[in-house]
Each structure stands twice: as C-alpha cells, then as structure tokens.
Amino acid sequence: FAVTRRELSSQAGASSTKDDDDDDLEGELSELEVHGSNDESDADLSDSKEDGGTEIDPTKKRSQGRRTDSELFKAILYAPGLSVDSALDKWVEEGKEISRKEISLAVRNLRNRKMYGRALQLFQWLESKKKLEFMENDYGSQLDLIAKLHGLPKAEKYIESVPESFRGELLYRTLLANCASQNNLSATEKVFNKMKDLDLPLSAFTFNQLLLLYKKIDKKKIADVLLLMEKENVKPSIFTYRILIDSKGRSNDIAGMEQVFETMKAQGIEPDIQIQALLARHYTSAGLKEKAEAILKEIEDSGLQIGPLTWDALVKLYIEAGEVEKADSVLQKAIQRNQLQPMFTTFMAILEEYAKKGDIHNSEKIFHRMRKAGYTSRISQFQVLIQAYINAKVPAYGIRERMKADNLFPNKTLANQLPLVDAFRNNAISDLLD
C-alpha cells in the first residue's frame, strides 16, 4: 500500500484466500448494493432485509416498513414463459404508466428476491425503448447487475459504453464494491487507482470497501487505509467503525475494540444497534458475560425499532451464553412489538436448544409460535421437535398424524427418529411411511 504515490499496490504473493466463513460481520447477509444511495444504508452490514434494493432517485430514502410489491413487478414476475420484454410490451399496450417511482419499486422487488436477470432485462428494455431518461444512478444499477450476472470484465466493458458525462464516482464505486465483494484483490486495487487517476472524489463508502476486503485478506493493510483516509481528509462513517470494531473483536483484542468504540464516540458518532450487537457478541466470545449482558439490556430497553437480523443476533448471543430462557424472552418481546417478522432461523435456534434439554413443553411452545408467526411446517422443524421427545425419553403421541395434516412425509432421518418416540414400538418402519 504505497501511500506516497496515492496508489494501492499488492505485495508480491499476497493471498486472496478468504478467511473462515464466519469472518463476515453480524448481519452481513444481504447482497452489497452500492447504487442509489449516498449513505451507508446500502452496504452489507445493514440490519434491514429491505436494504438490498435499488432506489432510482438517490436522493430519496427508502421507507423501513413492510415490503410493498409494485404492479410492474407482478407483471414481470408472472409473465408467461419468463419473457420480461413481452410483459413490458403488454404493460404499455394496456396504457399503463411506467413512472420512475414504479420502476424503482419494481427493481427493488426484483433485487430483494435476487432476480437479477429480470432486473437487468427491465433496464435493457427501458433503454432500448427509450422509456426512461437514464441518469448516473440508472447506469450504476445496470453496471451492478452486469457484474453480478456476467462478471467483472463485462462490467468494466459496460462502463465504456456509458456516456462520458455519467462515468463518475458512482459508477466506479459500484464496480469497486463488486470487486471487493468477490474478494478480487488485484481488481479492487486497480479500480481504486483508476478512481484516483481520474481525480474522482473518494468517499467513506469507497474506503469501506477496501477495509472489508483487507479485513478478510490482509488485516495489516487496514492501518494503511485509515492513514490514507486521514490524508485525503475523509472522515470515517459509522460503517467504518463497525468494520474496525468487528476486526478488533475477532482478533480478541478487546482493549483495542473498546478504544475504537471510544474514538467513535469522541468523534460525535452515536453507536447504533448493530455496533452494540457487535460489542455484545465479542464480549460474549471473550467470556466477559457481565459486559455483554449490560449492552444487551441497553439494546432491549432502548425502545428503538430493531430489525430481524439484530433480533436474531441478540437471541443467539443469549444462547451462546447458555441462557435459552432469556433468548426465548427476547424473541417474545420482538413478536409483541409487532415489528418485522422474526427470522425462521431465530425460532429454530431456540427450538434446538430446548430440544437438546428434552424440554418438551417449551419445544412445543416455540413450534406453535412459528406457526402463529406464519411459517408453514417443515421437515426440519419436526426433526428437532421429535428430538426433544427422544431426549426426554417419552413418546410423541400423534406426531405422525400432525405431519400428515401438514402434508409432510418422513425423510430417511425422520423415519429413523420416529420409532424412538412411538408408543407402539412393534410398528414396522414401513408402516410409518404409508
């Protein structure tokens, strides 16, 4: 990392191998989306499942409520033969309006479902039919989709076809983020250097992509990125601090983690729920139970709107601490607040813990809550529930009938479990499968 030349350069033989799968930050579940937003809400550490979408007008904030499906999206989704072009042609023939707002929502809906191919076809149709006056953000969105579907070389080539007046910072930071998310060290550094050669503005978002990449590949370079940020007079964002706190925590440098946290507060940045959850997670891993519990209580008592990923993190933190009853209480609080639906995996984490203990009452309670929350029964749920009965060494009366009522039939694993909880042990396994 040659700071004197304002360039990035890889050391010879630098490894591009990813760290362990759990190297990603808590909540790093959604695809990295860089277009359509000038803040960090579009990055992959965000708590909302809605944040993966595209906003055609970058000045407008997305609402944090429940997802709304656009009529244009539905027309594309249910198009016969999966023909996006025919669905859009029909839309126009019926005299329906194709507004920027409708396009924005449709693309967001498609992205949320990872239907990148259809989203790209929508943009290509809009461009070929001249139904939308493309702005820089629209080109950025199309670039991102091309990178996801066709790879980085095609994305780089696409930039050459974009009108020169729109080949700005947003396009290159979109390409940069895709390079970084694919752990492509040389491509990331090449794009970063290109941005500097073009004298494009360097934002905290841009540097954060480097930090995310180096956190996985070469943690020693993180300090160099921070020095360059200081030299370029780019202030760290709250997202920057999330990365740094997590990096210190994963290295078991609790003192360093706390120092980063204090520096952040000294800069006037208030910690958000994601940062608090990260602190609690790393305190738990370090065996600092009291510190972790203090932060968790602060989160619970905050009254702030918490998304499903953070609820999931809180529940699993309590489970890691051996407090399944507290995890259960936290989940119930999430449901009572009537916010976004808790994740399936959140329920399952608690169900599995109760099952390990042979706690049939609470296992059945969580099983019922999942159904009440709108989750249809799955084989995996019954496997865990039956394991609770096995561990409790008691029969599960009527369990086969319950499965049949849900139109579920035993797989091999479940077929092996069922005789262990059958009150009538003489039944043949073949009878269980009829």
CSV table of C-alpha atoms in Angstrom, one decimal:
chain,number,residue,atom,x,y,z
A,1,PHE,CA,0.0,0.0,0.0
A,2,ALA,CA,2.1,2.8,-1.3
A,3,VAL,CA,0.7,5.9,0.3
A,4,THR,CA,3.3,8.2,-1.2
A,5,ARG,CA,2.0,7.6,-4.7
A,6,ARG,CA,-1.6,7.8,-3.7
A,7,GLU,CA,-2.0,4.3,-5.1
A,8,LEU,CA,-2.7,0.8,-3.9
A,9,SER,CA,-0.3,-1.9,-4.7
A,10,SER,CA,-0.4,-5.6,-3.7
A,11,GLN,CA,2.6,-7.2,-2.0
A,12,ALA,CA,4.1,-10.0,-4.1
A,13,GLY,CA,2.5,-13.3,-3.3
A,14,ALA,CA,-0.3,-11.7,-1.3
A,15,SER,CA,-3.0,-14.2,-0.7
A,16,SER,CA,-6.5,-13.7,-1.9
A,17,THR,CA,-7.9,-16.6,0.1
A,18,LYS,CA,-11.0,-15.9,2.1
A,19,ASP,CA,-11.0,-16.1,5.9
A,20,ASP,CA,-13.3,-18.6,7.6
A,21,ASP,CA,-16.9,-18.4,6.6
A,22,ASP,CA,-17.8,-16.7,9.9
A,23,ASP,CA,-15.5,-13.8,9.1
A,24,ASP,CA,-18.4,-11.7,7.9
A,25,LEU,CA,-19.9,-9.2,10.3
A,26,GLU,CA,-23.1,-9.9,12.2
A,27,GLY,CA,-25.9,-9.1,9.9
A,28,GLU,CA,-23.7,-9.3,6.7
A,29,LEU,CA,-26.4,-11.3,5.0
A,30,SER,CA,-27.7,-9.1,2.3
A,31,GLU,CA,-26.0,-8.5,-1.1
A,32,LEU,CA,-23.8,-5.5,-1.3
A,33,GLU,CA,-25.7,-2.8,-3.2
A,34,VAL,CA,-23.8,0.4,-3.8
A,35,HIS,CA,-26.0,2.3,-6.2
A,36,GLY,CA,-29.0,4.5,-5.4
A,37,SER,CA,-27.8,5.7,-2.0
A,38,ASN,CA,-25.3,8.2,-0.7
A,39,ASP,CA,-25.2,6.8,2.8
A,40,GLU,CA,-24.1,3.5,4.2
A,41,SER,CA,-27.6,2.0,4.4
A,42,ASP,CA,-27.0,0.2,1.2
A,43,ALA,CA,-24.0,-1.7,2.4
A,44,ASP,CA,-23.9,-5.3,3.5
A,45,LEU,CA,-23.8,-4.6,7.3
A,46,SER,CA,-27.3,-3.1,7.3
A,47,ASP,CA,-29.9,-4.7,9.5
A,48,SER,CA,-32.9,-4.4,7.2
A,49,LYS,CA,-33.7,-7.0,4.7
A,50,GLU,CA,-35.1,-4.2,2.5
A,51,ASP,CA,-31.7,-2.6,2.1
A,52,GLY,CA,-30.7,-4.7,-0.8
A,53,GLY,CA,-32.9,-2.8,-3.1
A,54,THR,CA,-32.4,-0.1,-5.7
A,55,GLU,CA,-33.7,3.4,-5.4
A,56,ILE,CA,-33.6,5.1,-8.8
A,57,ASP,CA,-33.6,8.5,-7.3
A,58,PRO,CA,-30.6,8.5,-5.0
A,59,THR,CA,-31.9,11.5,-3.0
A,60,LYS,CA,-35.0,9.6,-1.7
A,61,LYS,CA,-34.7,7.5,1.4
A,62,ARG,CA,-36.4,4.1,1.5
A,63,SER,CA,-39.1,3.5,4.0
A,64,GLN,CA,-38.4,0.9,6.7
A,65,GLY,CA,-41.9,-0.6,6.7
A,66,ARG,CA,-43.1,-3.8,5.3
A,67,ARG,CA,-42.2,-4.6,1.7
A,68,THR,CA,-44.6,-3.4,-0.9
A,69,ASP,CA,-44.8,-5.2,-4.3
A,70,SER,CA,-45.2,-3.0,-7.3
A,71,GLU,CA,-47.8,-3.8,-10.0
A,72,LEU,CA,-45.0,-3.7,-12.6
A,73,PHE,CA,-43.0,-6.2,-10.6
A,74,LYS,CA,-46.0,-8.5,-10.5
A,75,ALA,CA,-46.4,-8.2,-14.3
A,76,ILE,CA,-42.8,-9.2,-14.7
A,77,LEU,CA,-42.9,-12.0,-12.2
A,78,TYR,CA,-46.0,-13.7,-13.7
A,79,ALA,CA,-45.0,-13.2,-17.3
A,80,PRO,CA,-45.7,-16.3,-19.4
A,81,GLY,CA,-42.6,-18.0,-20.5
A,82,LEU,CA,-40.5,-15.8,-18.3
A,83,SER,CA,-40.5,-13.1,-21.1
A,84,VAL,CA,-39.8,-9.8,-19.5
A,85,ASP,CA,-39.9,-7.9,-22.8
A,86,SER,CA,-43.4,-9.3,-23.6
A,87,ALA,CA,-44.7,-8.4,-20.1
A,88,LEU,CA,-43.4,-4.9,-20.5
A,89,ASP,CA,-44.8,-4.5,-24.0
A,90,LYS,CA,-48.2,-5.7,-22.8
A,91,TRP,CA,-48.0,-3.2,-19.9
A,92,VAL,CA,-47.5,-0.3,-22.4
A,93,GLU,CA,-50.2,-1.7,-24.7
A,94,GLU,CA,-52.7,-1.6,-21.8
A,95,GLY,CA,-52.0,2.1,-21.4
A,96,LYS,CA,-50.3,1.7,-18.0
A,97,GLU,CA,-47.8,4.3,-16.9
A,98,ILE,CA,-44.1,3.5,-16.5
A,99,SER,CA,-43.1,6.1,-13.9
A,100,ARG,CA,-39.7,6.4,-12.3
A,101,LYS,CA,-41.3,5.6,-9.0
A,102,GLU,CA,-42.9,2.4,-10.4
A,103,ILE,CA,-39.6,1.3,-11.9
A,104,SER,CA,-37.8,2.0,-8.7
A,105,LEU,CA,-40.1,-0.2,-6.7
A,106,ALA,CA,-40.1,-3.0,-9.3
A,107,VAL,CA,-36.3,-3.1,-9.4
A,108,ARG,CA,-36.2,-3.2,-5.6
A,109,ASN,CA,-38.7,-6.0,-5.5
A,110,LEU,CA,-36.6,-8.0,-8.1
A,111,ARG,CA,-33.4,-7.4,-6.2
A,112,ASN,CA,-34.9,-8.4,-2.9
A,113,ARG,CA,-35.7,-11.8,-4.5
A,114,LYS,CA,-32.3,-12.0,-6.2
A,115,MET,CA,-34.0,-11.9,-9.6
A,116,TYR,CA,-31.0,-10.0,-11.1
A,117,GLY,CA,-31.6,-11.3,-14.6
A,118,ARG,CA,-35.1,-9.9,-14.8
A,119,ALA,CA,-34.0,-6.6,-13.2
A,120,LEU,CA,-31.3,-6.3,-15.9
A,121,GLN,CA,-33.8,-7.1,-18.7
A,122,LEU,CA,-36.0,-4.4,-17.3
A,123,PHE,CA,-33.3,-1.8,-17.6
A,124,GLN,CA,-32.3,-3.0,-21.1
A,125,TRP,CA,-35.9,-2.8,-22.2
A,126,LEU,CA,-36.2,0.7,-20.8
A,127,GLU,CA,-33.1,1.8,-22.6
A,128,SER,CA,-33.9,0.2,-25.9
A,129,LYS,CA,-37.5,1.5,-25.9
A,130,LYS,CA,-36.3,4.9,-24.6
A,131,LYS,CA,-38.9,4.8,-21.8
A,132,LEU,CA,-36.6,6.3,-19.2
A,133,GLU,CA,-34.1,9.1,-19.4
A,134,PHE,CA,-31.1,7.4,-17.9
A,135,MET,CA,-29.3,9.1,-15.0
A,136,GLU,CA,-26.0,8.2,-13.5
A,137,ASN,CA,-27.7,6.1,-10.9
A,138,ASP,CA,-29.6,4.1,-13.5
A,139,TYR,CA,-26.3,3.3,-15.2
A,140,GLY,CA,-24.8,2.4,-11.8
A,141,SER,CA,-27.7,0.0,-11.2
A,142,GLN,CA,-27.2,-1.7,-14.6
A,143,LEU,CA,-23.5,-2.0,-14.0
A,144,ASP,CA,-24.1,-3.7,-10.7
A,145,LEU,CA,-26.4,-6.2,-12.2
A,146,ILE,CA,-24.0,-7.0,-15.0
A,147,ALA,CA,-21.2,-7.5,-12.5
A,148,LYS,CA,-23.4,-9.9,-10.5
A,149,LEU,CA,-24.6,-11.8,-13.6
A,150,HIS,CA,-21.8,-11.7,-16.1
A,151,GLY,CA,-18.7,-11.0,-14.0
A,152,LEU,CA,-16.3,-8.1,-13.6
A,153,PRO,CA,-14.7,-8.0,-17.1
A,154,LYS,CA,-18.2,-7.5,-18.7
A,155,ALA,CA,-18.9,-4.8,-16.1
A,156,GLU,CA,-15.7,-3.0,-16.9
A,157,LYS,CA,-16.5,-3.1,-20.6
A,158,TYR,CA,-20.0,-1.8,-19.9
A,159,ILE,CA,-18.6,1.4,-18.4
A,160,GLU,CA,-17.0,2.2,-21.8
A,161,SER,CA,-20.5,2.3,-23.3
A,162,VAL,CA,-21.9,4.7,-20.7
A,163,PRO,CA,-21.9,8.4,-21.9
A,164,GLU,CA,-18.8,10.1,-20.6
A,165,SER,CA,-20.7,12.6,-18.6
A,166,PHE,CA,-22.1,9.8,-16.5
A,167,ARG,CA,-18.8,8.0,-15.9
A,168,GLY,CA,-18.4,9.4,-12.5
A,169,GLU,CA,-17.7,8.4,-8.9
A,170,LEU,CA,-20.9,6.4,-8.5
A,171,LEU,CA,-20.2,4.1,-11.4
A,172,TYR,CA,-16.6,3.4,-10.3
A,173,ARG,CA,-17.5,2.9,-6.7
A,174,THR,CA,-20.2,0.4,-7.8
A,175,LEU,CA,-17.5,-1.5,-9.7
A,176,LEU,CA,-15.1,-1.3,-6.8
A,177,ALA,CA,-17.7,-2.7,-4.4
A,178,ASN,CA,-18.3,-5.6,-6.7
A,179,CYS,CA,-14.6,-6.3,-7.0
A,180,ALA,CA,-14.3,-6.2,-3.2
A,181,SER,CA,-17.3,-8.4,-2.5
A,182,GLN,CA,-15.8,-11.0,-4.8
A,183,ASN,CA,-12.5,-10.8,-2.9
A,184,ASN,CA,-10.7,-9.9,-6.0
A,185,LEU,CA,-7.7,-8.0,-4.6
A,186,SER,CA,-6.0,-7.0,-7.8
A,187,ALA,CA,-9.2,-5.8,-9.5
A,188,THR,CA,-10.2,-3.8,-6.4
A,189,GLU,CA,-6.9,-2.1,-6.2
A,190,LYS,CA,-6.9,-1.4,-10.0
A,191,VAL,CA,-10.3,0.2,-9.8
A,192,PHE,CA,-9.3,2.3,-6.7
A,193,ASN,CA,-6.2,3.5,-8.5
A,194,LYS,CA,-8.3,4.3,-11.6
A,195,MET,CA,-10.6,6.4,-9.5
A,196,LYS,CA,-7.6,8.4,-8.2
A,197,ASP,CA,-6.1,8.8,-11.7
A,198,LEU,CA,-9.5,10.2,-12.8
A,199,ASP,CA,-9.4,12.5,-9.8
A,200,LEU,CA,-12.8,11.2,-8.7
A,201,PRO,CA,-14.0,12.1,-5.1
A,202,LEU,CA,-13.1,9.4,-2.6
A,203,SER,CA,-15.9,8.8,-0.1
A,204,ALA,CA,-16.0,6.9,3.2
A,205,PHE,CA,-18.1,4.3,1.3
A,206,THR,CA,-15.2,3.7,-1.1
A,207,PHE,CA,-12.6,3.3,1.7
A,208,ASN,CA,-15.0,1.0,3.5
A,209,GLN,CA,-14.9,-1.5,0.6
A,210,LEU,CA,-11.1,-1.6,1.0
A,211,LEU,CA,-11.5,-2.2,4.7
A,212,LEU,CA,-14.0,-5.0,4.2
A,213,LEU,CA,-11.6,-6.7,1.7
A,214,TYR,CA,-8.5,-6.3,3.8
A,215,LYS,CA,-10.3,-7.5,6.9
A,216,LYS,CA,-10.7,-10.8,5.1
A,217,ILE,CA,-7.4,-10.9,3.2
A,218,ASP,CA,-4.7,-8.8,4.9
A,219,LYS,CA,-5.6,-7.2,8.2
A,220,LYS,CA,-2.2,-5.4,8.3
A,221,LYS,CA,-3.3,-3.1,5.5
A,222,ILE,CA,-6.3,-1.7,7.5
A,223,ALA,CA,-4.0,0.8,9.2
A,224,ASP,CA,-2.7,1.9,5.8
A,225,VAL,CA,-6.3,2.5,4.6
A,226,LEU,CA,-7.0,4.6,7.7
A,227,LEU,CA,-3.9,6.7,7.2
A,228,LEU,CA,-4.9,7.3,3.6
A,229,MET,CA,-8.4,8.3,4.7
A,230,GLU,CA,-6.8,10.8,7.0
A,231,LYS,CA,-4.5,12.1,4.3
A,232,GLU,CA,-7.5,12.5,1.9
A,233,ASN,CA,-9.5,14.2,4.6
A,234,VAL,CA,-12.2,11.6,4.5
A,235,LYS,CA,-14.0,11.1,7.9
A,236,PRO,CA,-14.8,7.6,8.9
A,237,SER,CA,-18.5,6.7,8.8
A,238,ILE,CA,-20.4,4.7,11.4
A,239,PHE,CA,-20.0,1.8,8.9
A,240,THR,CA,-16.2,2.2,9.1
A,241,TYR,CA,-16.4,1.9,12.9
A,242,ARG,CA,-18.5,-1.3,12.6
A,243,ILE,CA,-15.7,-2.9,10.5
A,244,LEU,CA,-13.0,-1.8,12.8
A,245,ILE,CA,-14.8,-2.9,16.0
A,246,ASP,CA,-15.5,-6.3,14.5
A,247,SER,CA,-11.9,-6.7,13.3
A,248,LYS,CA,-10.6,-6.0,16.8
A,249,GLY,CA,-13.2,-8.2,18.4
A,250,ARG,CA,-12.4,-11.1,16.1
A,251,SER,CA,-8.7,-10.8,16.9
A,252,ASN,CA,-9.7,-11.0,20.6
A,253,ASP,CA,-8.3,-7.5,21.1
A,254,ILE,CA,-11.0,-6.3,23.5
A,255,ALA,CA,-9.0,-3.4,24.7
A,256,GLY,CA,-8.4,-2.3,21.1
A,257,MET,CA,-12.1,-2.8,20.3
A,258,GLU,CA,-13.1,-0.6,23.3
A,259,GLN,CA,-10.6,2.1,22.2
A,260,VAL,CA,-12.1,2.2,18.7
A,261,PHE,CA,-15.6,2.5,20.3
A,262,GLU,CA,-14.4,5.4,22.5
A,263,THR,CA,-12.8,7.1,19.5
A,264,MET,CA,-16.0,6.8,17.6
A,265,LYS,CA,-18.0,8.5,20.4
A,266,ALA,CA,-15.3,11.2,20.7
A,267,GLN,CA,-16.0,12.0,17.0
A,268,GLY,CA,-19.6,12.6,17.9
A,269,ILE,CA,-20.9,9.4,16.3
A,270,GLU,CA,-23.5,7.7,18.5
A,271,PRO,CA,-23.4,3.9,18.4
A,272,ASP,CA,-26.3,2.2,16.6
A,273,ILE,CA,-27.8,-1.1,17.4
A,274,GLN,CA,-25.6,-3.0,15.0
A,275,ILE,CA,-22.5,-1.7,16.8
A,276,GLN,CA,-23.9,-2.6,20.2
A,277,ALA,CA,-24.7,-6.1,19.0
A,278,LEU,CA,-21.2,-6.5,17.7
A,279,LEU,CA,-19.8,-5.4,21.1
A,280,ALA,CA,-22.0,-7.8,22.9
A,281,ARG,CA,-21.1,-10.6,20.6
A,282,HIS,CA,-17.4,-10.1,21.1
A,283,TYR,CA,-17.7,-9.7,24.9
A,284,THR,CA,-19.6,-13.0,24.9
A,285,SER,CA,-16.9,-14.7,22.9
A,286,ALA,CA,-14.2,-13.3,25.3
A,287,GLY,CA,-16.1,-14.6,28.3
A,288,LEU,CA,-17.0,-11.1,29.5
A,289,LYS,CA,-20.6,-12.1,30.3
A,290,GLU,CA,-21.4,-9.1,32.5
A,291,LYS,CA,-20.3,-6.5,29.9
A,292,ALA,CA,-22.3,-8.4,27.2
A,293,GLU,CA,-25.4,-8.5,29.3
A,294,ALA,CA,-25.2,-4.8,30.1
A,295,ILE,CA,-25.2,-4.0,26.4
A,296,LEU,CA,-27.9,-6.4,25.6
A,297,LYS,CA,-30.1,-4.9,28.3
A,298,GLU,CA,-29.4,-1.4,26.9
A,299,ILE,CA,-30.5,-2.6,23.5
A,300,GLU,CA,-33.7,-4.2,24.8
A,301,ASP,CA,-34.6,-1.1,26.9
A,302,SER,CA,-33.8,1.4,24.1
A,303,GLY,CA,-37.3,1.3,22.6
A,304,LEU,CA,-35.7,1.7,19.1
A,305,GLN,CA,-37.0,-0.2,16.1
A,306,ILE,CA,-34.9,-3.3,15.7
A,307,GLY,CA,-34.8,-5.4,12.5
A,308,PRO,CA,-35.0,-9.2,12.3
A,309,LEU,CA,-31.2,-9.6,11.9
A,310,THR,CA,-30.5,-7.8,15.1
A,311,TRP,CA,-33.2,-9.8,17.0
A,312,ASP,CA,-31.5,-12.9,15.6
A,313,ALA,CA,-28.1,-11.7,16.8
A,314,LEU,CA,-29.5,-11.0,20.3
A,315,VAL,CA,-31.2,-14.3,20.6
A,316,LYS,CA,-28.1,-16.2,19.5
A,317,LEU,CA,-25.9,-14.2,21.9
A,318,TYR,CA,-28.0,-15.3,24.8
A,319,ILE,CA,-27.9,-18.9,23.5
A,320,GLU,CA,-24.1,-18.8,23.3
A,321,ALA,CA,-24.1,-17.6,26.9
A,322,GLY,CA,-26.2,-20.6,27.9
A,323,GLU,CA,-29.4,-18.6,28.6
A,324,VAL,CA,-32.0,-20.1,26.3
A,325,GLU,CA,-34.9,-18.8,28.6
A,326,LYS,CA,-33.6,-15.3,28.2
A,327,ALA,CA,-33.3,-15.8,24.4
A,328,ASP,CA,-36.9,-17.0,24.4
A,329,SER,CA,-37.9,-13.9,26.3
A,330,VAL,CA,-36.1,-11.6,23.8
A,331,LEU,CA,-37.9,-13.4,20.9
A,332,GLN,CA,-41.2,-13.0,22.6
A,333,LYS,CA,-40.5,-9.3,23.1
A,334,ALA,CA,-39.7,-9.0,19.4
A,335,ILE,CA,-43.1,-10.5,18.5
A,336,GLN,CA,-45.0,-8.4,20.9
A,337,ARG,CA,-43.5,-5.2,19.5
A,338,ASN,CA,-45.2,-6.2,16.2
A,339,GLN,CA,-42.3,-5.1,14.1
A,340,LEU,CA,-40.8,-7.1,11.2
A,341,GLN,CA,-41.4,-10.9,11.5
A,342,PRO,CA,-38.6,-12.7,13.3
A,343,MET,CA,-36.5,-14.9,11.1
A,344,PHE,CA,-37.1,-18.7,10.7
A,345,THR,CA,-33.6,-19.4,11.9
A,346,THR,CA,-34.2,-17.3,15.1
A,347,PHE,CA,-37.1,-19.6,16.1
A,348,MET,CA,-35.1,-22.7,15.2
A,349,ALA,CA,-32.1,-21.7,17.3
A,350,ILE,CA,-34.3,-21.6,20.4
A,351,LEU,CA,-36.2,-24.7,19.4
A,352,GLU,CA,-32.9,-26.6,19.0
A,353,GLU,CA,-31.7,-25.5,22.5
A,354,TYR,CA,-35.0,-26.6,24.2
A,355,ALA,CA,-34.8,-29.9,22.3
A,356,LYS,CA,-31.3,-30.6,23.5
A,357,LYS,CA,-32.6,-30.3,27.0
A,358,GLY,CA,-35.5,-32.6,26.4
A,359,ASP,CA,-37.8,-29.7,27.3
A,360,ILE,CA,-41.0,-30.8,25.5
A,361,HIS,CA,-43.2,-28.0,26.9
A,362,ASN,CA,-41.1,-25.2,25.6
A,363,SER,CA,-40.2,-27.0,22.4
A,364,GLU,CA,-43.9,-27.3,21.6
A,365,LYS,CA,-44.4,-23.7,22.5
A,366,ILE,CA,-41.8,-22.5,20.0
A,367,PHE,CA,-43.2,-24.8,17.4
A,368,HIS,CA,-46.6,-23.3,17.9
A,369,ARG,CA,-45.2,-19.7,17.8
A,370,MET,CA,-43.6,-20.4,14.5
A,371,ARG,CA,-46.9,-21.5,13.0
A,372,LYS,CA,-48.6,-18.4,14.6
A,373,ALA,CA,-45.9,-16.2,13.0
A,374,GLY,CA,-46.9,-17.5,9.6
A,375,TYR,CA,-44.2,-20.1,9.0
A,376,THR,CA,-45.6,-23.3,7.5
A,377,SER,CA,-44.3,-26.5,9.0
A,378,ARG,CA,-41.2,-28.1,7.6
A,379,ILE,CA,-39.5,-31.4,8.0
A,380,SER,CA,-36.6,-29.8,9.8
A,381,GLN,CA,-39.0,-28.4,12.5
A,382,PHE,CA,-40.4,-31.9,13.1
A,383,GLN,CA,-37.0,-33.4,13.3
A,384,VAL,CA,-36.0,-31.0,16.0
A,385,LEU,CA,-39.3,-31.3,17.9
A,386,ILE,CA,-39.1,-35.1,17.8
A,387,GLN,CA,-35.5,-34.9,19.1
A,388,ALA,CA,-36.9,-33.1,22.2
A,389,TYR,CA,-39.2,-36.2,22.8
A,390,ILE,CA,-36.2,-38.5,22.2
A,391,ASN,CA,-34.1,-36.7,24.7
A,392,ALA,CA,-36.9,-36.6,27.2
A,393,LYS,CA,-37.4,-40.4,26.7
A,394,VAL,CA,-41.2,-40.0,26.3
A,395,PRO,CA,-43.4,-41.0,23.4
A,396,ALA,CA,-44.7,-38.3,21.0
A,397,TYR,CA,-48.4,-39.3,20.7
A,398,GLY,CA,-50.0,-38.3,17.4
A,399,ILE,CA,-46.8,-36.9,15.8
A,400,ARG,CA,-47.3,-38.8,12.6
A,401,GLU,CA,-50.9,-37.6,12.3
A,402,ARG,CA,-49.6,-34.0,12.8
A,403,MET,CA,-47.2,-34.4,10.0
A,404,LYS,CA,-49.8,-35.8,7.6
A,405,ALA,CA,-52.1,-32.9,8.5
A,406,ASP,CA,-49.3,-30.6,7.3
A,407,ASN,CA,-48.8,-32.8,4.2
A,408,LEU,CA,-45.3,-33.7,5.3
A,409,PHE,CA,-43.9,-37.2,5.0
A,410,PRO,CA,-40.8,-38.5,6.8
A,411,ASN,CA,-37.4,-38.5,5.1
A,412,LYS,CA,-34.8,-41.0,6.0
A,413,THR,CA,-33.6,-39.2,9.1
A,414,LEU,CA,-37.1,-38.6,10.4
A,415,ALA,CA,-38.0,-42.2,9.7
A,416,ASN,CA,-35.1,-43.3,11.9
A,417,GLN,CA,-36.3,-41.0,14.7
A,418,LEU,CA,-40.0,-41.9,14.7
A,419,PRO,CA,-39.6,-45.4,16.2
A,420,LEU,CA,-37.8,-44.0,19.2
A,421,VAL,CA,-40.9,-41.9,20.2
A,422,ASP,CA,-43.6,-44.3,19.0
A,423,ALA,CA,-45.8,-45.5,21.9
A,424,PHE,CA,-46.2,-48.7,19.9
A,425,ARG,CA,-42.7,-49.9,19.3
A,426,ASN,CA,-43.7,-53.0,17.4
A,427,ASN,CA,-44.8,-51.0,14.3
A,428,ALA,CA,-42.5,-51.5,11.3
A,429,ILE,CA,-40.8,-48.5,9.8
A,430,SER,CA,-42.7,-49.3,6.5
A,431,ASP,CA,-45.9,-48.5,8.4
A,432,LEU,CA,-44.6,-45.1,9.4
A,433,LEU,CA,-44.1,-44.2,5.7
A,434,ASP,CA,-47.6,-45.2,4.4
